[in-house]
Each structure stands twice: as C-alpha cells, then as structure tokens.
Short mmCIF file of C-alpha atoms and ligand atoms in Angstrom, two decimals:
data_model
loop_
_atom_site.label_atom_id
_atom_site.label_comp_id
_atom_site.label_asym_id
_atom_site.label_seq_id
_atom_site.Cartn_x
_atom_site.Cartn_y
_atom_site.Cartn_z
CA UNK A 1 0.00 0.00 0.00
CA UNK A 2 1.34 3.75 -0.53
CA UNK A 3 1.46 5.99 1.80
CA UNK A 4 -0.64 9.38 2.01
CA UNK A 5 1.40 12.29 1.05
CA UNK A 6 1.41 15.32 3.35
CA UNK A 7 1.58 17.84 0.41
CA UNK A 8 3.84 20.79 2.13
CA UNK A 9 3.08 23.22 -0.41
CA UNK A 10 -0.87 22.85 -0.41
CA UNK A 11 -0.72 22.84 3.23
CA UNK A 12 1.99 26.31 3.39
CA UNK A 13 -0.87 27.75 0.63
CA UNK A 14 -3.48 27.43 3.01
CA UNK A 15 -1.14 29.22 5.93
CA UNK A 16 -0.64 31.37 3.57
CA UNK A 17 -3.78 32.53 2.87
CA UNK A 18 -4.83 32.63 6.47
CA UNK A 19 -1.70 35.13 7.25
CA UNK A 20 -2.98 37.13 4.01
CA UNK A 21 -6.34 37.91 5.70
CA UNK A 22 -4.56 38.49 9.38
CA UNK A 23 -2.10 40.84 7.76
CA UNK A 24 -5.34 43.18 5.97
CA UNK A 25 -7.12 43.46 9.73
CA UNK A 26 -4.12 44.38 11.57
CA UNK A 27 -3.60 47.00 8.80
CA UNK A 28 -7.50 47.93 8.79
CA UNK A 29 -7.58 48.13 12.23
CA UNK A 30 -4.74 48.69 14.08
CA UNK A 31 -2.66 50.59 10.99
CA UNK A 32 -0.07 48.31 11.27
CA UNK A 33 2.09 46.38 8.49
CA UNK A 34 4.26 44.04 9.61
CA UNK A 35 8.09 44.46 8.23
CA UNK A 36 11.04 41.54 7.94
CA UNK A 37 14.03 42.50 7.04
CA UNK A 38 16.90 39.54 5.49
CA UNK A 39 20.26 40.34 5.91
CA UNK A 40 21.97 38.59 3.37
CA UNK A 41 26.30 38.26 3.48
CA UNK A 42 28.55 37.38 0.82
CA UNK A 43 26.75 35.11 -2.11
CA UNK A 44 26.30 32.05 -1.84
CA UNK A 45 23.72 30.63 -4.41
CA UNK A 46 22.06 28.73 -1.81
CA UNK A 47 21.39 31.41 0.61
CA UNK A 48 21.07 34.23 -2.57
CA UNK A 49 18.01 31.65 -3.68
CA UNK A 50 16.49 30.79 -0.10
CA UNK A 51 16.43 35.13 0.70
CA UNK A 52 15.23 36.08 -2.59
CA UNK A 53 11.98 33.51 -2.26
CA UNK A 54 11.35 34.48 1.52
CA UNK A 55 10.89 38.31 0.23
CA UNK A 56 8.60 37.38 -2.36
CA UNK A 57 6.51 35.18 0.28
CA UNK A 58 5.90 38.53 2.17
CA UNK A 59 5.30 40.34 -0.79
CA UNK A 60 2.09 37.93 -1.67
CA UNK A 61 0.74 38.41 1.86
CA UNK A 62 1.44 42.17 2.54
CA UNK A 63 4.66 41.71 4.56
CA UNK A 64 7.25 44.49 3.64
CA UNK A 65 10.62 43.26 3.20
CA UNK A 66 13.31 45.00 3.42
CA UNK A 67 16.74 43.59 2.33
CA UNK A 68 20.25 44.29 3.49
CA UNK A 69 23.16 42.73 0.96
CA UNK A 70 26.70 42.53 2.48
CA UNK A 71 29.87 41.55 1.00
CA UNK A 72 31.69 38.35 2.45
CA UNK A 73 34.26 40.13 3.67
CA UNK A 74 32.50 42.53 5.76
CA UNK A 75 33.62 43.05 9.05
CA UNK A 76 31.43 41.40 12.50
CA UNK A 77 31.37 45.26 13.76
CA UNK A 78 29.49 46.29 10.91
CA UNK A 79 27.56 43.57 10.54
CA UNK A 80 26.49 44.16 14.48
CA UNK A 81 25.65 47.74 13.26
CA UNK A 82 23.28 46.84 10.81
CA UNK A 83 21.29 44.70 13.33
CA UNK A 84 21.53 47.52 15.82
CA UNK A 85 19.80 49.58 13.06
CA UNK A 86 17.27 46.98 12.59
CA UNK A 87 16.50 46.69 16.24
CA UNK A 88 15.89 50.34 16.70
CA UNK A 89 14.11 50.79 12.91
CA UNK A 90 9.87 50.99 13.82
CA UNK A 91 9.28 48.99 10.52
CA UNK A 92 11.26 46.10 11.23
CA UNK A 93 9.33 43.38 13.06
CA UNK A 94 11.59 40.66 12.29
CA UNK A 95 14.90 40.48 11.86
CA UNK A 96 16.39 37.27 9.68
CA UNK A 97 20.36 37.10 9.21
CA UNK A 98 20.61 34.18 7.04
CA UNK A 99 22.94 31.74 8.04
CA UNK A 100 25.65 30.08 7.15
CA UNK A 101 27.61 33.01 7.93
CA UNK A 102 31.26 33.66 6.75
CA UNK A 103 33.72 31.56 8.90
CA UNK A 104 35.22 34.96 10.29
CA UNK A 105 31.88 36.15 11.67
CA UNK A 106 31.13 34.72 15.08
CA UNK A 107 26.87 33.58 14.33
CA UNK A 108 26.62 33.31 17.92
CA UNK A 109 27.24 37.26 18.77
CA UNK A 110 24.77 37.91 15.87
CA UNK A 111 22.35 35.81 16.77
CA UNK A 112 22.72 37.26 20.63
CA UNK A 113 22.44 40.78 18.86
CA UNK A 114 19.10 40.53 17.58
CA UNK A 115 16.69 41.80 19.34
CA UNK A 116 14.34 39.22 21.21
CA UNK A 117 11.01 40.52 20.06
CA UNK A 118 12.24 40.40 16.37
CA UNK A 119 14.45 37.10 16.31
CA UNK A 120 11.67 35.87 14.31
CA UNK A 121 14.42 32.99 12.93
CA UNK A 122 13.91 31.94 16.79
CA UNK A 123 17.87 31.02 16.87
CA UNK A 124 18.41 33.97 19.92
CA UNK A 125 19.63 32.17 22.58
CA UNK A 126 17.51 32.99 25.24
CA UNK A 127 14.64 32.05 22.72
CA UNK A 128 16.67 28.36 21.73
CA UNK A 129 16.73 28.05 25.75
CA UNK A 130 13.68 28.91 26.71
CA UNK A 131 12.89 26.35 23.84
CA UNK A 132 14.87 23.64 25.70
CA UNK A 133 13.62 23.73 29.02
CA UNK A 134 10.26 22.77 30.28
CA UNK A 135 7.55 25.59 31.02
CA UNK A 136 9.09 27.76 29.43
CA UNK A 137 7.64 30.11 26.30
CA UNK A 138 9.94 30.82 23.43
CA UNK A 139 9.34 33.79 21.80
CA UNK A 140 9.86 32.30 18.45
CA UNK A 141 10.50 28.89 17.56
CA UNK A 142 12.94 28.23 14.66
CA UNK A 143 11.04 27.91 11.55
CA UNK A 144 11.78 24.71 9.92
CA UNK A 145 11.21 22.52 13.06
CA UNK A 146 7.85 24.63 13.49
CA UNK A 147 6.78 23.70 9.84
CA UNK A 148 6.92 20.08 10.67
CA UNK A 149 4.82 20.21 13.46
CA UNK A 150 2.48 22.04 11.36
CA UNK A 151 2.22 19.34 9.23
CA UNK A 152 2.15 16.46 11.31
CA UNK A 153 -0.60 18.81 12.86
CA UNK A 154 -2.52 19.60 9.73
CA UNK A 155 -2.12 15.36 8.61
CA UNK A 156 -3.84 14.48 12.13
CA UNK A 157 -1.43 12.79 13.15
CA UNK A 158 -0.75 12.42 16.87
CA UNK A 159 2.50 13.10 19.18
CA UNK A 160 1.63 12.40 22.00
CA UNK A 161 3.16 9.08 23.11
CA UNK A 162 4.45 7.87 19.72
CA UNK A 163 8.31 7.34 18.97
CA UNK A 164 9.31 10.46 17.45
CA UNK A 165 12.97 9.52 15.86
CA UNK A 166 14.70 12.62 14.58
CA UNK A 167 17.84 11.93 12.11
CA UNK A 168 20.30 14.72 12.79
CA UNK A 169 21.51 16.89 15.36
CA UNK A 170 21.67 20.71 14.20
CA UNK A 171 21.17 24.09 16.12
CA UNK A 172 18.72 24.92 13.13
CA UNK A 173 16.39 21.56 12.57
CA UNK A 174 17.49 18.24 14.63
CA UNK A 175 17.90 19.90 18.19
CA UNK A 176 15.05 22.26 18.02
CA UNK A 177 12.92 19.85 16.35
CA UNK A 178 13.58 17.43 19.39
CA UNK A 179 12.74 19.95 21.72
CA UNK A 180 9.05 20.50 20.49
CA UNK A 181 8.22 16.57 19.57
CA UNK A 182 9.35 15.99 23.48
CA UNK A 183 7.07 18.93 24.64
CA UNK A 184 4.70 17.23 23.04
CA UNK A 185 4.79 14.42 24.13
CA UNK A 186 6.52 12.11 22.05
CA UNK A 187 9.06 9.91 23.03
CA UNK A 188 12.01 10.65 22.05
CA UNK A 189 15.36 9.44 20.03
CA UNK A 190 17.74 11.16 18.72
CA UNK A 191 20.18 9.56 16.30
CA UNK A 192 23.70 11.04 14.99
CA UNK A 193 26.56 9.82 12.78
CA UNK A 194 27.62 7.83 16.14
CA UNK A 195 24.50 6.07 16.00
CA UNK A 196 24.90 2.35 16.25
CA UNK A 197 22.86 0.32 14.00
CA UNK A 198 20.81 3.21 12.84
CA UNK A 199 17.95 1.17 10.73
CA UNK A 200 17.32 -0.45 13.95
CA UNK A 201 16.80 2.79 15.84
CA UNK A 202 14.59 4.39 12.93
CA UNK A 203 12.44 1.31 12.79
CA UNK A 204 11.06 1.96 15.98
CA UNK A 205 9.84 5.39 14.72
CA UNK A 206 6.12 5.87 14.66
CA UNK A 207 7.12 9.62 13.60
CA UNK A 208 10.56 10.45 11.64
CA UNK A 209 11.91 13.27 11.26
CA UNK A 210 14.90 13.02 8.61
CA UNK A 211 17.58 16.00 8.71
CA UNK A 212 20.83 14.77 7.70
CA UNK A 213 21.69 16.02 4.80
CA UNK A 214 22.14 12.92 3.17
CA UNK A 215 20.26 12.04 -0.47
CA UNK A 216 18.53 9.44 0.17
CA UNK A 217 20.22 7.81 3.11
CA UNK A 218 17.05 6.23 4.80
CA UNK A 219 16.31 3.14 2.71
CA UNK A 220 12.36 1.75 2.71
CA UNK A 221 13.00 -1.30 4.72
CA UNK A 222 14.37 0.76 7.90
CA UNK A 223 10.54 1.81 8.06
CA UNK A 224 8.16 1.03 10.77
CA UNK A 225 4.53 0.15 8.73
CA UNK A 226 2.38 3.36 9.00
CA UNK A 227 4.48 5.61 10.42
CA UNK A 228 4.61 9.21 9.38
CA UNK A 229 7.99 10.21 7.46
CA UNK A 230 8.57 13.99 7.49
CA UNK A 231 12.09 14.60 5.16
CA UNK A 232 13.57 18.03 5.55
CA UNK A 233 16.54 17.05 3.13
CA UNK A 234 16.87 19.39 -0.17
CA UNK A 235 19.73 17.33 -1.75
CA UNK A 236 20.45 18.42 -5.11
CA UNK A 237 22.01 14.92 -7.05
CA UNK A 238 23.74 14.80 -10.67
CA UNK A 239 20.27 13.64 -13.57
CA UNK A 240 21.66 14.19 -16.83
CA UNK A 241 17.57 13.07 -17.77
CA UNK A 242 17.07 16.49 -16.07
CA UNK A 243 17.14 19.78 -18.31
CA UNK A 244 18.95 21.52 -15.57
CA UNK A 245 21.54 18.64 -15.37
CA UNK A 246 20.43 17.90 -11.34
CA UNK A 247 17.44 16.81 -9.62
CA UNK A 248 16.29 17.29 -5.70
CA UNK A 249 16.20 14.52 -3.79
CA UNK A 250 15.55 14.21 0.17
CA UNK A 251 17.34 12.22 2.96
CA UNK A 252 14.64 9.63 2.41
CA UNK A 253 14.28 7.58 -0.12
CA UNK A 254 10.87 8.58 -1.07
CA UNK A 255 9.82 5.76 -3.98
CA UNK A 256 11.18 2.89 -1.50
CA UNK A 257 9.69 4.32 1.68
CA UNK A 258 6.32 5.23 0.42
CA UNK A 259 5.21 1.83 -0.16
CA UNK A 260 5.98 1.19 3.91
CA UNK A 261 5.00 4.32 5.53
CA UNK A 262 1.54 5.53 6.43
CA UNK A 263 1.80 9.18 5.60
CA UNK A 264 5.41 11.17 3.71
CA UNK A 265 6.21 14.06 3.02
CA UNK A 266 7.58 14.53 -0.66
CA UNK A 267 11.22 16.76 -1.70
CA UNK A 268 10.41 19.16 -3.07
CA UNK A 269 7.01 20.43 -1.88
CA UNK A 270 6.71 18.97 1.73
CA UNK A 271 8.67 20.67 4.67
CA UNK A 272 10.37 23.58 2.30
CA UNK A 273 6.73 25.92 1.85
CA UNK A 274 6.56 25.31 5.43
CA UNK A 275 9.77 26.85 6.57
CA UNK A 276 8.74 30.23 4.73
CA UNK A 277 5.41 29.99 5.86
CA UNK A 278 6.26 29.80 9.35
CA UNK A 279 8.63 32.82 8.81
CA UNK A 280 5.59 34.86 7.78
CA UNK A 281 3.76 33.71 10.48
CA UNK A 282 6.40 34.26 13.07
CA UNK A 283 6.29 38.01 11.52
CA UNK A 284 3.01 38.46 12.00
CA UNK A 285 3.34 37.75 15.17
CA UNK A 286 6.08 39.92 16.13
CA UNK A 287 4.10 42.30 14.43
CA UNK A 288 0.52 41.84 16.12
CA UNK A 289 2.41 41.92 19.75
CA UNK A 290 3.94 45.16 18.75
CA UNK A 291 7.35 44.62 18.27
CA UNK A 292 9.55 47.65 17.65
CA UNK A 293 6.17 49.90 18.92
CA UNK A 294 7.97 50.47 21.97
CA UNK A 295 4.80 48.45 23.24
CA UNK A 296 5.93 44.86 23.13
N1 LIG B 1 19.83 28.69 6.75
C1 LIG B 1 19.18 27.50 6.57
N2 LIG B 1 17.96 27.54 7.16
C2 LIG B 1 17.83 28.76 7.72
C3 LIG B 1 16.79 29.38 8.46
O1 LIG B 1 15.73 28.82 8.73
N3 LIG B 1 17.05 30.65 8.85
C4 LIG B 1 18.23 31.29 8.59
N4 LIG B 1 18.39 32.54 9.05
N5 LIG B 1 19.21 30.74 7.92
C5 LIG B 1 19.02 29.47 7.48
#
C-alpha cells in the first residue's frame, strides 16, 4: 500500500492565505504592516536563492521586506551595526540574518544581537533556551522545526506518546525539532553519525523526522509500517535526464519508503513551503504583539 502524502506546499498555501487575511485586519484596524528584514552576506547561491523567495513570500501576503546585501568580507562590527539599526528601525518586526555566515563572523554574537522581540528565525539564545527547558515560552521557535509540526498537525497525526525519531543533530532543525516533539509528548530518540545500527533505531519510529543532509540515506525497509515520514533534506544529485543537469532529492528515499509508511512528506514540496510559511507567520506575530512599537 502507498502511503498518504502530506503535500507541504498545499498545506503552506493554506497558511498562507490565512496570514494574508490576518495581515489586511491588523492594517484595517490597528494601521499596522508588519516588516522583515533579510540580511543577506557574501553570495552564496544557496542562501542568494532561499532570501530572494522568503521576500517574495511577504510580498504575496502584505509583509514588507526589506533587504540588506553585504559583501563576504564585511567586518562582524558592521555587521552588528546593521542589526543595531534593525532593532531600533519601527518597521522592522523581524529580523532574519541568514545563516551560514562567513567563517570569520562569530553567528553566535549575531544571533545574541538581535533583538528578542524580532528574532523571528527563533535562533536567539535565550529564545533556543527557553525552547529547551520545560515551562518555558519561546518567543519564536525556529522555523523549519515549526513547519513540521504544522504538518504532522494539519495530517492528524498524533504526538503524543508515539516514537518520534529525529535523524540529525543541528542548532537549526534536529535539536530544536527534538525539543518540540518531546514537549509534546513524544518519546524521544535522537540519532547522529555515532549512531549504532541506525535502521534499527529508525524502525522503531512511529514519527521520523529526517535531517541529515544525506540524499537518500534512509532506505524503505528501515521503516516502521504506518508511520509518518517527514524529510527536511533538499539534496540536489547529478540527472543528466534532467534539463537543468540535477534533480532534488531528500534524505529519504521517497519511492522505497512510500510503499511502507503511512503518511510522507515529498522533496520538493513537503517541509520547504513550510519553513517560509512559518517565517511569515512568526512576523506576524512579532508584528501583532507590537514589536519595535515600543509596546511589546
Ligand atoms: N539557513 C538555513 N535555514 C535557515 C533558516 O531557517 N534561517 C536562517 N536565518 N538561515 C538558514
């Protein structure tokens, strides 16, 4: 039997939509627009293509964006100067620096800089704390880990005292991802490259979470029947068949696992819309409580 696919990009359409209509009343009746502003260094393709598509996502739902382009060699004082003038700027809700950052920068005193009612990215470290510790409320939570909760959310499909098995251990997916499948309930595994016997571990999985980075490392028969696969791999892999010479593959392998799993998400078009949507929401948000107001 195949497996239902939890279709991301439907699903971020919808959110979408529904941050559309919240963005028109807090304009109608509160005269507010909410503002994000990328701050994009050096220029890498990756992280050129990933900014340029979050600014059009506000665009559709009424978001201002306003974007800040830095060369790679710029220095971590000036970069810490253009998040100061973010902080203090009215307009600017949110506040996204996207990362990898150039190996001179130290992330860590960027991330610290921005301001906690705009670190809409959720990667401030009192908001990835907060996030880690029980009873207590994030600000933000990072985007991508959010998304999949969305959809796991939006499929029906429960946490609460399933094995959740996440596949990676990063400050932006794995860890935070952990942190909200164990508030909710699920019980948790966490699995590394010092994993032993790692299909063993991710057949127990009634939820999987795959962040690796990885094409296609997760074969179909290291599925548990029914469970729900969510892959945030984008792995781009060599397809002469392919006009553009490369096609996108995920840390799953989606034709083998489908025929085990109960519900998967597909690469492209499952967690990606999600990531973006979530940053939209998260500006909203910042927005609606009244960041940079003076009133948050
Ligand atoms: N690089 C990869 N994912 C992300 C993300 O969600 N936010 C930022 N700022 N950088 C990223």
């Amino acid at each position: 039997m195949s497996a239902t696919l939890i279709d991301g990009k439907a699903i971020a359409a919808t959110i979408r939509g529904e941050i559309r209509d919240a963005v028109e009343t807090l304009q109608r009746e509160q005269g507010r627009v909410p503002g994000l502003a990328t701050v994009l260094v050096g220029q890498r393709k990756d992280s050129e293509t990933y900014v340029r598509m979050k600014k059009r996502a506000c665009e559709e739902v009424g978001i201002v964006s306003f974007g800040h382009e830095l060369p790679a060699d710029v220095s971590q004082e000036a970069l810490l100067g253009v998040v100061e003038e973010l902080n203090a700027n009215p307009s600017v809700h949110g506040i996204l620096v996207q990362l990898p950052l150039p190996d001179h920068i130290d992330d860590e005193a960027v991330l610290a800089a921005i301001s906690l009612e705009k670190d809409v990215d959720g990667f401030h470290p009192l908001n990835i704390g907060r996030l880690s510790m029980k009873r207590r409320e994030p600000l933000f939570v990072p985007c991508t880990p959010k998304g999949c909760i969305e959809l796991l959310d939006r499929s029906g499909i429960e946490i609460g005292g399933r094995n959740a098995v996440v596949l990676g251990r990063s400050n932006i997916v794995g860890l935070p991802v952990a942190m909200l499948l164990l508030h909710r309930n699920a019980t948790l595994t966490v699995c590394h490259s010092r994993t032993a016997d790692l299909p063993a571990m991710v057949r127990q999985a009634d939820i999987l979470v795959a962040a690796v980075g990885r094409p296609e490392m997760v074969r179909g028969d290291w599925i548990k029947p029914g469970a729900a696969v969510i892959d945030v791999g984008v792995n781009a892999v060599d397809d002469a068949d392919d006009p553009r010479g490369y096609r996108l593959v995920g840390d799953v392998a989606f034709a083998e696992a489908r025929q085990v799993a109960g519900h998967i998400t597909p690469v492209p078009g499952g967690v990606g819309p999600m990531t973006i949507a979530m940053l939209l929401k998260n500006t909203l948000d910042a927005c609606a409580r009244g960041a940079g107001n003076g009133d948050s």
